PDB file of C-alpha atoms and ligand atoms in Angstrom:
ATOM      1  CA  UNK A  21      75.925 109.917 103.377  1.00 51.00           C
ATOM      2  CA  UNK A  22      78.443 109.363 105.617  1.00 60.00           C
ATOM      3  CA  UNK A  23      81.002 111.565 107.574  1.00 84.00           C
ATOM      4  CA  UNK A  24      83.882 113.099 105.641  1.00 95.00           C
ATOM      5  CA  UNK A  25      86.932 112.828 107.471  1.00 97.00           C
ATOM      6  CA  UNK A  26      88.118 115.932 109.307  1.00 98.00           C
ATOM      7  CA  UNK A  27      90.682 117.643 109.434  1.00 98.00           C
ATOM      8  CA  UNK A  28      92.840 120.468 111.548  1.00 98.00           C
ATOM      9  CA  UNK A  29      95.637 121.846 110.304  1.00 98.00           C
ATOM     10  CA  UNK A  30      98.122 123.819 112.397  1.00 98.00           C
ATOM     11  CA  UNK A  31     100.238 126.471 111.184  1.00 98.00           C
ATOM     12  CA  UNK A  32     102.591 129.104 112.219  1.00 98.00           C
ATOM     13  CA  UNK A  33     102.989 131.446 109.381  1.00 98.00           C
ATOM     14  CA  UNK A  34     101.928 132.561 106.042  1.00 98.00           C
ATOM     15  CA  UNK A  35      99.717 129.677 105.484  1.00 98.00           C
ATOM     16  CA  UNK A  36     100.065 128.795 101.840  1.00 98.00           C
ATOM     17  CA  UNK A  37     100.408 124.955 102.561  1.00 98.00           C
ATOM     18  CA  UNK A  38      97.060 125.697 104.763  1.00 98.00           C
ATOM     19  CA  UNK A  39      95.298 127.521 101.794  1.00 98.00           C
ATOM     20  CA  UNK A  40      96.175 124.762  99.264  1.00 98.00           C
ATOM     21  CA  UNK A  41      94.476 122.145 101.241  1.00 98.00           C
ATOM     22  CA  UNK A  42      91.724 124.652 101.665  1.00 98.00           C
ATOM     23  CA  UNK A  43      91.148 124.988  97.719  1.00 98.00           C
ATOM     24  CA  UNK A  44      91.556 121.313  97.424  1.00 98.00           C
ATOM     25  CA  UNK A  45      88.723 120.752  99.562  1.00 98.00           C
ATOM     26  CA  UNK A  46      86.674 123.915  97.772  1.00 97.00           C
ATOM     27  CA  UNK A  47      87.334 122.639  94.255  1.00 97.00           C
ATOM     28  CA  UNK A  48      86.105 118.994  95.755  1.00 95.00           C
ATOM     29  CA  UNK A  49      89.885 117.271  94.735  1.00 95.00           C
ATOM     30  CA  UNK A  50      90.225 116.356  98.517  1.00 97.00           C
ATOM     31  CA  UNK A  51      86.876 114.741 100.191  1.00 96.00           C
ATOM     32  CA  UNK A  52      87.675 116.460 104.132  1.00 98.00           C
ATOM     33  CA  UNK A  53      86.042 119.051 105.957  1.00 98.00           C
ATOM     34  CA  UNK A  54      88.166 121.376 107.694  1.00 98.00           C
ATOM     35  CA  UNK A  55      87.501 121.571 111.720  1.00 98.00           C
ATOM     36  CA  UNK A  56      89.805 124.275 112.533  1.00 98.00           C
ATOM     37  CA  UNK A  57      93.028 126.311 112.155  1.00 98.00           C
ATOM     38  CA  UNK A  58      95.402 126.297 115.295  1.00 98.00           C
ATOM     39  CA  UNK A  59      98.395 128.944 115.444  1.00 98.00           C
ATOM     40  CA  UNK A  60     100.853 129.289 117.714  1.00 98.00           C
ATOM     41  CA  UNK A  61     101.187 132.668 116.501  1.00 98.00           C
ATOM     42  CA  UNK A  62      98.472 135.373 117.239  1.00 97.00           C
ATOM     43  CA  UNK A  63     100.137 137.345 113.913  1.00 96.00           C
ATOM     44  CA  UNK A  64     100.031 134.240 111.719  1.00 98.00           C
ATOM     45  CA  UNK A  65      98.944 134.538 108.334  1.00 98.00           C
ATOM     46  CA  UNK A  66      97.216 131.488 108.014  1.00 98.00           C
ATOM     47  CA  UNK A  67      94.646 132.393 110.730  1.00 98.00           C
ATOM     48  CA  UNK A  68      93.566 135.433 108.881  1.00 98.00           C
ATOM     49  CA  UNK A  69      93.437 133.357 106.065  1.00 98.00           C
ATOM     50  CA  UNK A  70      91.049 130.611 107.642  1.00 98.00           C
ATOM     51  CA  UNK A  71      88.995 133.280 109.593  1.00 98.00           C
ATOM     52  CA  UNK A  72      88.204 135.049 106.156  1.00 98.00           C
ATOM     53  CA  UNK A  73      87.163 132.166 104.475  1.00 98.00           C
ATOM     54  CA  UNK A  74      85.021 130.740 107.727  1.00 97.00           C
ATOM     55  CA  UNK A  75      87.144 128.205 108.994  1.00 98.00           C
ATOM     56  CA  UNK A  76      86.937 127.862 112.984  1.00 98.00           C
ATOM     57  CA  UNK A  77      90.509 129.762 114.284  1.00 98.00           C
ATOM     58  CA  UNK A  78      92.156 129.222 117.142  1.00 98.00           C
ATOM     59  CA  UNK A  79      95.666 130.755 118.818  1.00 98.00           C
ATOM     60  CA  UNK A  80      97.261 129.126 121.645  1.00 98.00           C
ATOM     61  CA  UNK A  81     100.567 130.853 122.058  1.00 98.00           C
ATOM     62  CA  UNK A  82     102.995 129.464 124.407  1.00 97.00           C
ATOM     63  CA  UNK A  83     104.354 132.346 126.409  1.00 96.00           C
ATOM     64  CA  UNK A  84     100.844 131.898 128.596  1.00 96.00           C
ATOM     65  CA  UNK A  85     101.938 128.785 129.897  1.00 97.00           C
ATOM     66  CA  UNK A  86     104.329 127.379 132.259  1.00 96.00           C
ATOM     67  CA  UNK A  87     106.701 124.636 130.225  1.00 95.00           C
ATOM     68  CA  UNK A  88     106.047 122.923 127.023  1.00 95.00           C
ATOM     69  CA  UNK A  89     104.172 119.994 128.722  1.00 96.00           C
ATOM     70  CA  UNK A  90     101.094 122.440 130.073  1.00 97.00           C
ATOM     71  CA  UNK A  91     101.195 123.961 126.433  1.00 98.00           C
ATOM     72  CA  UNK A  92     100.970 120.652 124.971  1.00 97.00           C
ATOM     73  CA  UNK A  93      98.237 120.060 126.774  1.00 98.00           C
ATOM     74  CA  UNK A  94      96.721 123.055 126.149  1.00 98.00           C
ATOM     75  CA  UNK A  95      97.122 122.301 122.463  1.00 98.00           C
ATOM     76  CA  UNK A  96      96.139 118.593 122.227  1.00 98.00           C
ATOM     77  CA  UNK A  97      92.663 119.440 124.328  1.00 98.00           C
ATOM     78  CA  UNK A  98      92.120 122.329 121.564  1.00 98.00           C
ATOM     79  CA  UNK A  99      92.408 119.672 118.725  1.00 98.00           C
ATOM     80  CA  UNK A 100      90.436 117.026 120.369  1.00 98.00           C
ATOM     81  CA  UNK A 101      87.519 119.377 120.559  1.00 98.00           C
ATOM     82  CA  UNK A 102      87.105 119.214 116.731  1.00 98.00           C
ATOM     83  CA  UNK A 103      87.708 115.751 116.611  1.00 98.00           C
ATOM     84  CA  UNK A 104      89.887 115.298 114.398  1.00 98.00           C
ATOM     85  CA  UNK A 105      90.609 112.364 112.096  1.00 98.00           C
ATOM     86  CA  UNK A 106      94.047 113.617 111.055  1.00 98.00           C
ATOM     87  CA  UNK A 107      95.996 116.502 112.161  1.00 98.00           C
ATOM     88  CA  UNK A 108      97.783 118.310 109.620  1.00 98.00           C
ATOM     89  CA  UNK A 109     101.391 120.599 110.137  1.00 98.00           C
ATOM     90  CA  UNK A 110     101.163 123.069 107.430  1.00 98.00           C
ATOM     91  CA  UNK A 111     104.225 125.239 108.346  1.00 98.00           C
ATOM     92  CA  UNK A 112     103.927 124.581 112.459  1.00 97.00           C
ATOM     93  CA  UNK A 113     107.579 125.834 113.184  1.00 95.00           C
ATOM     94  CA  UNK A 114     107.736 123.881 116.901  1.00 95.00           C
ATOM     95  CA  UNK A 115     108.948 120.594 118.022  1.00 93.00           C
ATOM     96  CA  UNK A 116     106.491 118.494 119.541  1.00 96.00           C
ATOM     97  CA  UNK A 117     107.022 116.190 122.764  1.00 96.00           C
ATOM     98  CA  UNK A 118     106.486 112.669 122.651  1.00 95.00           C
ATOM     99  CA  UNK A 119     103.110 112.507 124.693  1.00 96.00           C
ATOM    100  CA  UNK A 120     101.640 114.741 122.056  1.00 97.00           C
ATOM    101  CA  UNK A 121     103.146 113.306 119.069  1.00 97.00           C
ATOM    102  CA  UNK A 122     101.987 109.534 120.782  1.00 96.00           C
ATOM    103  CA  UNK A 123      98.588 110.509 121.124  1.00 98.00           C
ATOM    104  CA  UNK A 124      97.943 110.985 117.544  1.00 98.00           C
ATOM    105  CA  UNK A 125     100.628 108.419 115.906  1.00 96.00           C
ATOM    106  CA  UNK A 126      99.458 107.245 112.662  1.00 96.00           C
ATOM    107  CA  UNK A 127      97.265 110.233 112.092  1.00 97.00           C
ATOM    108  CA  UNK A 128      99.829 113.280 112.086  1.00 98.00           C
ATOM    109  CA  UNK A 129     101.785 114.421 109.228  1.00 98.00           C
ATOM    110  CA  UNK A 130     103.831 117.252 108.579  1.00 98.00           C
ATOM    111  CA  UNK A 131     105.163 118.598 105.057  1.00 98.00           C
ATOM    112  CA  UNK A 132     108.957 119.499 105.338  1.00 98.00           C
ATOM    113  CA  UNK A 133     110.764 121.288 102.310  1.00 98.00           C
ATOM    114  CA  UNK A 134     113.785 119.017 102.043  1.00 98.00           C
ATOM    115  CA  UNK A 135     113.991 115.327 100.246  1.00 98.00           C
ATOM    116  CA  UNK A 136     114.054 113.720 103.564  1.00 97.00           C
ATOM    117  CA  UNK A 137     115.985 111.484 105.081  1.00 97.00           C
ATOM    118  CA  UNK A 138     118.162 114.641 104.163  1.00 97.00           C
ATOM    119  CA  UNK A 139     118.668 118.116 105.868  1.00 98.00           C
ATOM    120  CA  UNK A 140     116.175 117.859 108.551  1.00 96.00           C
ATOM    121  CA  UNK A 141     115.556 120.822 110.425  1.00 95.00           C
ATOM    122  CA  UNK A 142     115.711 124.661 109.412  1.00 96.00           C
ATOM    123  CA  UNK A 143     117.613 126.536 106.316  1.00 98.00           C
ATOM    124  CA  UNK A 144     116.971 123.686 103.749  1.00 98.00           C
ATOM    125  CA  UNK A 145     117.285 125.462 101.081  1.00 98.00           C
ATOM    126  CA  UNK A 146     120.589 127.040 101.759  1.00 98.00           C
ATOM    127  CA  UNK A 147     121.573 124.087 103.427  1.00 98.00           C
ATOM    128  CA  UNK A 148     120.817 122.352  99.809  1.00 98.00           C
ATOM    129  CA  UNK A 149     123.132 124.849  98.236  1.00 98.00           C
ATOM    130  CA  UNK A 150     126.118 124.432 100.121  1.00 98.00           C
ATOM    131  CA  UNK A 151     126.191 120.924 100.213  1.00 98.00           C
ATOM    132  CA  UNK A 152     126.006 120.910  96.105  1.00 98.00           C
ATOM    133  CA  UNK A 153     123.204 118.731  95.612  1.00 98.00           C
ATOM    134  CA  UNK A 154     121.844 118.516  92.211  1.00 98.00           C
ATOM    135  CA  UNK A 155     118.020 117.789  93.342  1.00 98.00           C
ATOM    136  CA  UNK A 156     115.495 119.334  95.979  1.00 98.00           C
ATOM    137  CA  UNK A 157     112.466 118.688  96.690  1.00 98.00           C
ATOM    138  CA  UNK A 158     109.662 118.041  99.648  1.00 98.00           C
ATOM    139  CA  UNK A 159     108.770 115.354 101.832  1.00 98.00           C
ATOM    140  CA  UNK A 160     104.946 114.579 103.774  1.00 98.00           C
ATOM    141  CA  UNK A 161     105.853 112.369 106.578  1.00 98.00           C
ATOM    142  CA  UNK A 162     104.137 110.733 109.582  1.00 97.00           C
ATOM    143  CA  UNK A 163     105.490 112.543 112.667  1.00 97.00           C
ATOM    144  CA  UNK A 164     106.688 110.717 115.285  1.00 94.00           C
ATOM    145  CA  UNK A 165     109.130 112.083 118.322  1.00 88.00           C
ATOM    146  CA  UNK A 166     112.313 112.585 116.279  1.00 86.00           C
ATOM    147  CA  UNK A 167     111.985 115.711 114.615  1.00 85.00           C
ATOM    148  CA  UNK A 168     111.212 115.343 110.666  1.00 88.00           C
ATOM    149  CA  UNK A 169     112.131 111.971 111.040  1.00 89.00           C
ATOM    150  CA  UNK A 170     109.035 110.116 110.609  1.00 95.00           C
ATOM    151  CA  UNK A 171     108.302 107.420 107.791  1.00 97.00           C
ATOM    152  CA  UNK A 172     108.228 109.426 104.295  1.00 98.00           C
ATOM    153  CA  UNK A 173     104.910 108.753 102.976  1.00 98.00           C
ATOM    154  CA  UNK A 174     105.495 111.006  99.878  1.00 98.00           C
ATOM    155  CA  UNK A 175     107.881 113.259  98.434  1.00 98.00           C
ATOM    156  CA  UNK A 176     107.968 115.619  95.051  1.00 98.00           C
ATOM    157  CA  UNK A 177     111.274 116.397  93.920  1.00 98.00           C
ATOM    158  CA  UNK A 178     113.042 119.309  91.725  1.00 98.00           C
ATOM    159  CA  UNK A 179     116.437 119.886  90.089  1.00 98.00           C
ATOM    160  CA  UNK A 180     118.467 122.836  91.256  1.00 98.00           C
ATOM    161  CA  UNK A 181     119.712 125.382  88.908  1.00 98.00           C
ATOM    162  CA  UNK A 182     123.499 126.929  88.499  1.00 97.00           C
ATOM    163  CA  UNK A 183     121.767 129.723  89.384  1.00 97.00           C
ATOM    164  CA  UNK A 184     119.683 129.486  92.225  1.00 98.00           C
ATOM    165  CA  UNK A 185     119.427 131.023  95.705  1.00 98.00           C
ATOM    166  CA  UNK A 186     117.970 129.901  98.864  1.00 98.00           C
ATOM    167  CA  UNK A 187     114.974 132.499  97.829  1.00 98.00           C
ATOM    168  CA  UNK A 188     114.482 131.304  94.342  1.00 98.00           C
ATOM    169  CA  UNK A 189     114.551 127.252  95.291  1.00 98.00           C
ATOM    170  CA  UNK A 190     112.148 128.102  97.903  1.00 98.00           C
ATOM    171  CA  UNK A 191     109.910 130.194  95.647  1.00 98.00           C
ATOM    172  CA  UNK A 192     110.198 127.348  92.939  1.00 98.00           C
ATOM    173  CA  UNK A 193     109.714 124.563  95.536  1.00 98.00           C
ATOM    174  CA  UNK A 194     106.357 126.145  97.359  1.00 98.00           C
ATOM    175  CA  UNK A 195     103.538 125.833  94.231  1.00 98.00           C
ATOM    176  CA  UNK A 196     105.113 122.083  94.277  1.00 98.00           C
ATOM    177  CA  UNK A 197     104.435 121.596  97.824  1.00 98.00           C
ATOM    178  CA  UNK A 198     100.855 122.876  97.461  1.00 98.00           C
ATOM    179  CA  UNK A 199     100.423 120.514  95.004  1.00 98.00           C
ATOM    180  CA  UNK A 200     102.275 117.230  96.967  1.00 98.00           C
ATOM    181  CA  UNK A 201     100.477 118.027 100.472  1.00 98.00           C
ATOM    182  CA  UNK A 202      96.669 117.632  98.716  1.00 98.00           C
ATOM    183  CA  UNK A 203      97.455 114.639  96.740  1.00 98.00           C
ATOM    184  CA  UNK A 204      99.039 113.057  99.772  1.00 98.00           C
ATOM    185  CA  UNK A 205      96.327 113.816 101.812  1.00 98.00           C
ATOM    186  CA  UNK A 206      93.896 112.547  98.985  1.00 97.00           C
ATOM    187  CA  UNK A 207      95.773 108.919  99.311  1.00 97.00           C
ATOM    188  CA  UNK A 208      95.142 109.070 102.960  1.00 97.00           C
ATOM    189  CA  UNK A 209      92.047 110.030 103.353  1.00 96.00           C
ATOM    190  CA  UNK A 210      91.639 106.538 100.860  1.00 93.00           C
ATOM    191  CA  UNK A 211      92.431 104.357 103.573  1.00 91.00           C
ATOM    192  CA  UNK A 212      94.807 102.420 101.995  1.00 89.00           C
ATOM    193  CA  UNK A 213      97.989 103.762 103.761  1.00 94.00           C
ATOM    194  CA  UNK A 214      99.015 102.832 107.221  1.00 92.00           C
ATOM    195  CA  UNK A 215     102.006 103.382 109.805  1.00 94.00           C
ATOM    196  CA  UNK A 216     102.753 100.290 110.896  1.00 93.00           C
ATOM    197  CA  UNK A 217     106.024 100.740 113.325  1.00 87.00           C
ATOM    198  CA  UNK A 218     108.481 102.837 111.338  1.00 89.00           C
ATOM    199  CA  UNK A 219     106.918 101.524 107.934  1.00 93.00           C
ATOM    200  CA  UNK A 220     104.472 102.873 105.619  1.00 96.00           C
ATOM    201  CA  UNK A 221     102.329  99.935 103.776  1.00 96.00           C
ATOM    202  CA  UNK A 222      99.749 100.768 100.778  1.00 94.00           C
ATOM    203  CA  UNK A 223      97.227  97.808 100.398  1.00 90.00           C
ATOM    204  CA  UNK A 224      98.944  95.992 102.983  1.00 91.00           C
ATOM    205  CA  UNK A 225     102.516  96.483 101.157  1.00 94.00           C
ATOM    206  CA  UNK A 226     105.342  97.722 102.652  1.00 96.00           C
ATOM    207  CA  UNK A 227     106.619 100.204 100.299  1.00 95.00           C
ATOM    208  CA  UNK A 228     110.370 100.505  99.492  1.00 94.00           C
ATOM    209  CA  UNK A 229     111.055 104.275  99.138  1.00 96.00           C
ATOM    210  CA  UNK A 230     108.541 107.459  99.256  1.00 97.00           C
ATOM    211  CA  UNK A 231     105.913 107.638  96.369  1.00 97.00           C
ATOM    212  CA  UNK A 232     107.313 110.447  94.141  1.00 98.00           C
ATOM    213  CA  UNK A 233     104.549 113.033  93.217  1.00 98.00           C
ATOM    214  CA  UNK A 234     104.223 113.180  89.001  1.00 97.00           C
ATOM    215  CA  UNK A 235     105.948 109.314  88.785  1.00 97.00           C
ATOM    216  CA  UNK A 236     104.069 106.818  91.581  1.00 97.00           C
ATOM    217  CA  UNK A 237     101.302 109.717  92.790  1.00 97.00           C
ATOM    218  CA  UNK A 238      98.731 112.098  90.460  1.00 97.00           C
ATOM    219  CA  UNK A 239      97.773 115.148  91.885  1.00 97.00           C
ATOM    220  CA  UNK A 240      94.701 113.833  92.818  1.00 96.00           C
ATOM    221  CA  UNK A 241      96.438 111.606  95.133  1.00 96.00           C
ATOM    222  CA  UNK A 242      95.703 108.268  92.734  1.00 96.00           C
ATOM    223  CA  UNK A 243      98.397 105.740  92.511  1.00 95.00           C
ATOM    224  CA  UNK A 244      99.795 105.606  89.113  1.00 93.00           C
ATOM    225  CA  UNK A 245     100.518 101.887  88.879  1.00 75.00           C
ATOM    226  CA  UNK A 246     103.867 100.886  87.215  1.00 64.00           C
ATOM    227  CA  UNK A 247     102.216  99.987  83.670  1.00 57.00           C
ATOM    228  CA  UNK A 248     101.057 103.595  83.501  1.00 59.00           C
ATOM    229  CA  UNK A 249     104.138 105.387  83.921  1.00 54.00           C
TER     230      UNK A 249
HETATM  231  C1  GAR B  28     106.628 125.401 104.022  1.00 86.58           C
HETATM  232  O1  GAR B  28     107.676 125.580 103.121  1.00 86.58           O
HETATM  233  C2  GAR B  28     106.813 124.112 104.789  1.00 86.58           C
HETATM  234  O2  GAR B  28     107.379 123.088 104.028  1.00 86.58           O
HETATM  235  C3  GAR B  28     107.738 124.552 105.887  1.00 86.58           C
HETATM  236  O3  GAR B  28     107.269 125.802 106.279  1.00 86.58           O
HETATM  237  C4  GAR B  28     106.693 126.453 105.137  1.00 86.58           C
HETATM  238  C5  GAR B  28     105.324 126.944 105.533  1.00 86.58           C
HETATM  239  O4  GAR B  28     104.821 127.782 104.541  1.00 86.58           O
HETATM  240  N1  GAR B  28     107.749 123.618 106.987  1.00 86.58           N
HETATM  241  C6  GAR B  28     108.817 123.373 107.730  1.00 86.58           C
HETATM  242  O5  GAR B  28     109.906 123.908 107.550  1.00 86.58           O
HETATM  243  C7  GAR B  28     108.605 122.340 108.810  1.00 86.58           C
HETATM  244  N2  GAR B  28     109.838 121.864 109.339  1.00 86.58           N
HETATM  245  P1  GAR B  28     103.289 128.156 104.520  1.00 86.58           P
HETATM  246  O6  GAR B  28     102.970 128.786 105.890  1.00 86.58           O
HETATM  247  O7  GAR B  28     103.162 129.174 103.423  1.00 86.58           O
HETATM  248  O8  GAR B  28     102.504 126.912 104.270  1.00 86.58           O
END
């Protein structure tokens, strides 16, 4: 049999996103192994999660080191020693430098809870809100230097309510999330996707617009083709 792709996810906080990808993997919907959890955060959630369920932890927090660029190369030699065939952000709440983010183009991705190209950054969800947009949703994108600005691979999408708060889109858009980042990964780990410059092509296509999870994307992270809608 050969390898299954692996994977190391990194993580700052609770580590929901982390423990979705986790059960995906359990209940044999995603075909990875996981190589490791790396915080940023000796506190973080999501390496009490990984510890308890065996996954390899490690914490490299940044006030031991000098300036970003002996940090990031603190970090990048801690994911190379799992090898790694894709590096997952599940929730890593820093901004990455360009020789970090270079050296693992193509097989980064990060899930941010806004329908990207829009509201990059922190707040979403209030930010969402004030601007009086009708939909929400979450984006899994490539990461490249520009922060969450990185080819949309997939997205899942929501509508807001009259009634909602920052709290009670986030709580409504997090079990979507866990469901988007799996499926997402799924396709990848498929081999058809690919980061060519700034576009994403599936089977050598360029595609047009994310894949939306429910419409273009199953849970399982199968293509639903057109016909099948
Ligand atoms: C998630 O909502 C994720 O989309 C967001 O952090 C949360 C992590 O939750 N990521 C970002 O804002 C990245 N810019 P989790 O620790 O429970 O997975």
């Amino acid at each position: 049999m050969s390898e299954q792709p692996r994977l190391v996810v990194l993580a700052s906080g609770r580590g929901s996103n982390f423990q979705a990808i986790l059960n995906a993997i359990k209940q044999q919907r995603l075909a990875a192994t996981l190589g490791a959890m790396i915080s940023d955060r000796a506190g973080a959630g999501a390496l009490e999660l990984a510890a308890n369920q065996d996954v390899d932890t490690v914490c490299i927090e940044p006030r031991h080191f000098s300036g970003r660029d002996d940090y990031e190369k603190a970090l990048m030699t801690a994911i190379d020693g799992f090898a790694p065939h894709w590096v997952v952000l599940a929730g890593f709440m820093r901004v990455l430098g360009a020789n970090l983010v270079h050296h693992y183009l193509g097989r980064m991705i990060n899930i941010h809870p806004s329908l990207l190209p829009r509201h990059r950054g922190l707040n979403t969800h209030r930010r969402v809100l004030e601007a009086g947009e009708s939909d929400h949703g979450a984006s899994v994108h490539f990461v490249t230097p520009a922060l969450d600005s990185g080819p949309v691979i997939a997205q899942v999408r929501m509508r807001v309510a009259e009634d909602d708060t920052a709290d009670t889109l986030a709580d409504r858009l997090l079990p979507l999330e866990h469901r988007l980042y799996p499926a997402t990964l799924a396709l990848l780990l498929d081999h058809r996707v690919e980061l060519r410059d700034e576009d994403i092509c599936i089977d050598d296509q360029t595609i047009a617009a994310p894949l939306r999870l429910g419409r273009d994307l199953d849970d399982d992270g199968r293509l639903v083709r057109p016909g099948e809608r």
